[in-house]
Amino acid sequence: MSGGTLATPFTELVGVRYPLVQTGMGWVAGPRLVSATANAGALGVLASATMTVEQLRAAVREVKSRTDAPFGVNLRADAGDAAERVDIVIGEGVRVASFALAPSRELIARLKDAGVVVVPSVGARRHAEKVAAWGADAVIVQGGEGGGHTGSVATTVLLPQVVDAVDVPVVAAGGFHDGRGLVAALAYGAAGIAMGTRFLLTSDSTVPDAVKARYLAAAVTDVTVTTKVDGLPHRMLRTELVDALERSGRVSALLFALRHAAAFRRTSGMSWGQLIRDGLAMRHGKDLTWSQVLLAANTPMLLKASMVEGRTDLSVMASGQVAGLIGDLPSCAELVGRVMAEARATLEALGDLPRVAPVPREARTHPVLRAD
């Protein structure tokens, strides 16, 4: 770290000052948050899954009007209109394309040929190996502490696995909120960290105040993982809705899913057939009930109820466990500055530690730390 920057293979790849990523959270990562993050020197990522194609185009242009810094767009590789969205990313000169699901080899090649940096998010070593072999420029690896759809392996176990398995920059996600975490990730071999919940809880986030207050009031134990929403492990705040779904039987769950699916269909203009096809596409080989298939397709509406409409009762609030450690709402500039100052102080403190002499092999059954 020198001056006001911290250069890593990831910052050099995407052209940002700091190895920090604001993740592409649906209904949250809009132009205001993304541009504020980019202007602060980190990589902001625009969430496109909850936008129409034309809304995405307008959002990209709004970000460009607010900042000259690099930013990214998060895409759904399995979306029916993925090709149109890729056209926008390429045509508008977006620097980074990120993906929640693995993009195809052909999609990666098309983006890279156009000069776009491809950064898929993964939750397992084998997924990282696959996308790296297909040409991905970097990967974001999320451990089980992360919000939204998540796995069961902790970041501290998954991250070194992935770092050892691939030759591209690895960005760590899941459980990060400060400079100490950044230094820890770098020590594991990562080239940066990605944060969702921490950027959601900033003054630049457009999430309603009542919802932010619910996050700020949460303890670590108020963040749970449930499969009742869409059949997949989903980390979120424990709310009245989550409690109701976990208590519900199949009939009541189906009625609930039908009501929300009808609302999503009206908003999105999708047919019932399209809804069901989308829900089935999200099954990932799981044996889901019909209520879970419908909820999988219209989970965006459950998120919208909280992140846009401010509902804290009948909504989904995806959250990392780290929500229980966050107690304020800084601006993105304040947050990034704080994280980097903490990282700098942590590195300096580590530099002040006495050096430890290597222990001879024959003495390693009785380890002793010895200062030079």
PDB file of C-alpha atoms in Angstrom, residues 92-201:
ATOM      1  CA  GLU A  92     -22.070   1.265 -23.635  1.00  0.00           C
ATOM      2  CA  GLY A  93     -18.442   0.488 -22.835  1.00  0.00           C
ATOM      3  CA  VAL A  94     -19.060  -1.024 -19.394  1.00  0.00           C
ATOM      4  CA  ARG A  95     -15.774  -2.185 -17.905  1.00  0.00           C
ATOM      5  CA  VAL A  96     -16.877  -5.320 -15.998  1.00  0.00           C
ATOM      6  CA  ALA A  97     -19.534  -8.012 -16.460  1.00  0.00           C
ATOM      7  CA  SER A  98     -20.256 -10.075 -13.368  1.00  0.00           C
ATOM      8  CA  PHE A  99     -22.479 -13.131 -13.150  1.00  0.00           C
ATOM      9  CA  ALA A 100     -24.344 -14.836 -10.333  1.00  0.00           C
ATOM     10  CA  LEU A 101     -24.449 -18.080 -12.333  1.00  0.00           C
ATOM     11  CA  ALA A 102     -21.636 -19.377 -14.508  1.00  0.00           C
ATOM     12  CA  PRO A 103     -21.741 -17.867 -18.009  1.00  0.00           C
ATOM     13  CA  SER A 104     -21.075 -20.135 -20.964  1.00  0.00           C
ATOM     14  CA  ARG A 105     -17.678 -20.375 -22.611  1.00  0.00           C
ATOM     15  CA  GLU A 106     -19.140 -18.609 -25.655  1.00  0.00           C
ATOM     16  CA  LEU A 107     -20.560 -15.729 -23.614  1.00  0.00           C
ATOM     17  CA  ILE A 108     -17.240 -15.226 -21.840  1.00  0.00           C
ATOM     18  CA  ALA A 109     -15.407 -15.164 -25.168  1.00  0.00           C
ATOM     19  CA  ARG A 110     -17.835 -12.652 -26.663  1.00  0.00           C
ATOM     20  CA  LEU A 111     -17.420 -10.259 -23.759  1.00  0.00           C
ATOM     21  CA  LYS A 112     -13.643 -10.622 -23.636  1.00  0.00           C
ATOM     22  CA  ASP A 113     -13.332 -10.054 -27.378  1.00  0.00           C
ATOM     23  CA  ALA A 114     -15.091  -6.728 -26.791  1.00  0.00           C
ATOM     24  CA  GLY A 115     -12.674  -5.766 -24.018  1.00  0.00           C
ATOM     25  CA  VAL A 116     -15.065  -6.424 -21.123  1.00  0.00           C
ATOM     26  CA  VAL A 117     -13.598  -7.968 -17.956  1.00  0.00           C
ATOM     27  CA  VAL A 118     -15.574 -11.090 -16.986  1.00  0.00           C
ATOM     28  CA  VAL A 119     -15.919 -11.809 -13.257  1.00  0.00           C
ATOM     29  CA  PRO A 120     -18.343 -14.627 -12.326  1.00  0.00           C
ATOM     30  CA  SER A 121     -19.358 -15.251  -8.715  1.00  0.00           C
ATOM     31  CA  VAL A 122     -18.873 -18.803  -7.454  1.00  0.00           C
ATOM     32  CA  GLY A 123     -19.607 -20.757  -4.318  1.00  0.00           C
ATOM     33  CA  ALA A 124     -17.389 -23.799  -4.812  1.00  0.00           C
ATOM     34  CA  ARG A 125     -13.866 -24.588  -5.955  1.00  0.00           C
ATOM     35  CA  ARG A 126     -15.035 -26.676  -8.913  1.00  0.00           C
ATOM     36  CA  HIS A 127     -17.115 -23.766 -10.213  1.00  0.00           C
ATOM     37  CA  ALA A 128     -14.110 -21.458  -9.998  1.00  0.00           C
ATOM     38  CA  GLU A 129     -11.984 -23.970 -11.869  1.00  0.00           C
ATOM     39  CA  LYS A 130     -14.615 -24.306 -14.588  1.00  0.00           C
ATOM     40  CA  VAL A 131     -15.082 -20.601 -15.323  1.00  0.00           C
ATOM     41  CA  ALA A 132     -11.347 -19.937 -15.095  1.00  0.00           C
ATOM     42  CA  ALA A 133     -10.728 -22.688 -17.645  1.00  0.00           C
ATOM     43  CA  TRP A 134     -13.347 -21.052 -19.889  1.00  0.00           C
ATOM     44  CA  GLY A 135     -11.514 -17.737 -19.793  1.00  0.00           C
ATOM     45  CA  ALA A 136     -12.970 -15.742 -16.886  1.00  0.00           C
ATOM     46  CA  ASP A 137     -10.616 -12.911 -15.932  1.00  0.00           C
ATOM     47  CA  ALA A 138     -11.270 -13.154 -12.167  1.00  0.00           C
ATOM     48  CA  VAL A 139     -13.745 -14.751  -9.773  1.00  0.00           C
ATOM     49  CA  ILE A 140     -15.668 -13.603  -6.729  1.00  0.00           C
ATOM     50  CA  VAL A 141     -15.930 -16.452  -4.230  1.00  0.00           C
ATOM     51  CA  GLN A 142     -18.659 -16.224  -1.594  1.00  0.00           C
ATOM     52  CA  GLY A 143     -18.516 -18.226   1.597  1.00  0.00           C
ATOM     53  CA  GLY A 144     -21.538 -19.345   3.584  1.00  0.00           C
ATOM     54  CA  GLU A 145     -21.621 -16.143   5.662  1.00  0.00           C
ATOM     55  CA  GLY A 146     -22.752 -14.170   2.624  1.00  0.00           C
ATOM     56  CA  GLY A 147     -26.299 -12.976   2.012  1.00  0.00           C
ATOM     57  CA  GLY A 148     -28.802 -14.307  -0.510  1.00  0.00           C
ATOM     58  CA  HIS A 149     -28.315 -17.728  -2.069  1.00  0.00           C
ATOM     59  CA  THR A 150     -25.346 -19.215  -0.316  1.00  0.00           C
ATOM     60  CA  GLY A 151     -23.446 -22.394   0.401  1.00  0.00           C
ATOM     61  CA  SER A 152     -22.464 -24.145   3.587  1.00  0.00           C
ATOM     62  CA  VAL A 153     -18.681 -23.694   3.469  1.00  0.00           C
ATOM     63  CA  ALA A 154     -17.267 -20.757   5.427  1.00  0.00           C
ATOM     64  CA  THR A 155     -15.194 -18.133   3.635  1.00  0.00           C
ATOM     65  CA  THR A 156     -12.109 -19.015   5.684  1.00  0.00           C
ATOM     66  CA  VAL A 157     -12.239 -22.555   4.310  1.00  0.00           C
ATOM     67  CA  LEU A 158     -13.486 -21.879   0.782  1.00  0.00           C
ATOM     68  CA  LEU A 159     -11.254 -18.907  -0.040  1.00  0.00           C
ATOM     69  CA  PRO A 160      -7.857 -20.616   0.283  1.00  0.00           C
ATOM     70  CA  GLN A 161      -9.214 -23.592  -1.658  1.00  0.00           C
ATOM     71  CA  VAL A 162     -10.115 -21.379  -4.601  1.00  0.00           C
ATOM     72  CA  VAL A 163      -6.948 -19.272  -4.401  1.00  0.00           C
ATOM     73  CA  ASP A 164      -4.891 -22.473  -4.653  1.00  0.00           C
ATOM     74  CA  ALA A 165      -7.008 -23.842  -7.500  1.00  0.00           C
ATOM     75  CA  VAL A 166      -7.041 -21.003 -10.060  1.00  0.00           C
ATOM     76  CA  ASP A 167      -4.509 -18.649 -11.621  1.00  0.00           C
ATOM     77  CA  VAL A 168      -6.823 -15.617 -11.910  1.00  0.00           C
ATOM     78  CA  PRO A 169      -7.426 -12.919  -9.267  1.00  0.00           C
ATOM     79  CA  VAL A 170      -9.831 -14.047  -6.555  1.00  0.00           C
ATOM     80  CA  VAL A 171     -12.095 -11.600  -4.719  1.00  0.00           C
ATOM     81  CA  ALA A 172     -13.423 -12.812  -1.370  1.00  0.00           C
ATOM     82  CA  ALA A 173     -17.049 -12.307  -0.314  1.00  0.00           C
ATOM     83  CA  GLY A 174     -19.041 -13.360   2.721  1.00  0.00           C
ATOM     84  CA  GLY A 175     -18.443 -11.852   6.150  1.00  0.00           C
ATOM     85  CA  PHE A 176     -16.518  -8.688   5.228  1.00  0.00           C
ATOM     86  CA  HIS A 177     -17.234  -5.184   6.451  1.00  0.00           C
ATOM     87  CA  ASP A 178     -13.974  -3.511   7.493  1.00  0.00           C
ATOM     88  CA  GLY A 179     -10.255  -3.077   6.857  1.00  0.00           C
ATOM     89  CA  ARG A 180      -9.258  -5.947   9.097  1.00  0.00           C
ATOM     90  CA  GLY A 181     -11.257  -8.274   6.877  1.00  0.00           C
ATOM     91  CA  LEU A 182      -9.568  -6.889   3.787  1.00  0.00           C
ATOM     92  CA  VAL A 183      -6.123  -7.589   5.248  1.00  0.00           C
ATOM     93  CA  ALA A 184      -7.220 -11.088   6.286  1.00  0.00           C
ATOM     94  CA  ALA A 185      -8.463 -11.807   2.755  1.00  0.00           C
ATOM     95  CA  LEU A 186      -5.203 -10.552   1.274  1.00  0.00           C
ATOM     96  CA  ALA A 187      -3.309 -12.815   3.678  1.00  0.00           C
ATOM     97  CA  TYR A 188      -5.276 -15.776   2.332  1.00  0.00           C
ATOM     98  CA  GLY A 189      -4.171 -14.825  -1.176  1.00  0.00           C
ATOM     99  CA  ALA A 190      -7.240 -12.902  -2.359  1.00  0.00           C
ATOM    100  CA  ALA A 191      -6.865  -9.790  -4.503  1.00  0.00           C
ATOM    101  CA  GLY A 192      -9.723  -7.918  -2.823  1.00  0.00           C
ATOM    102  CA  ILE A 193     -13.051  -8.243  -1.041  1.00  0.00           C
ATOM    103  CA  ALA A 194     -16.669  -7.846  -2.117  1.00  0.00           C
ATOM    104  CA  MET A 195     -19.343  -6.525   0.236  1.00  0.00           C
ATOM    105  CA  GLY A 196     -23.113  -6.475  -0.182  1.00  0.00           C
ATOM    106  CA  THR A 197     -24.758  -5.870   3.178  1.00  0.00           C
ATOM    107  CA  ARG A 198     -22.145  -3.263   4.155  1.00  0.00           C
ATOM    108  CA  PHE A 199     -22.827  -1.192   1.003  1.00  0.00           C
ATOM    109  CA  LEU A 200     -26.592  -1.686   1.391  1.00  0.00           C
ATOM    110  CA  LEU A 201     -26.237  -0.014   4.784  1.00  0.00           C
TER     111      LEU A 201
END
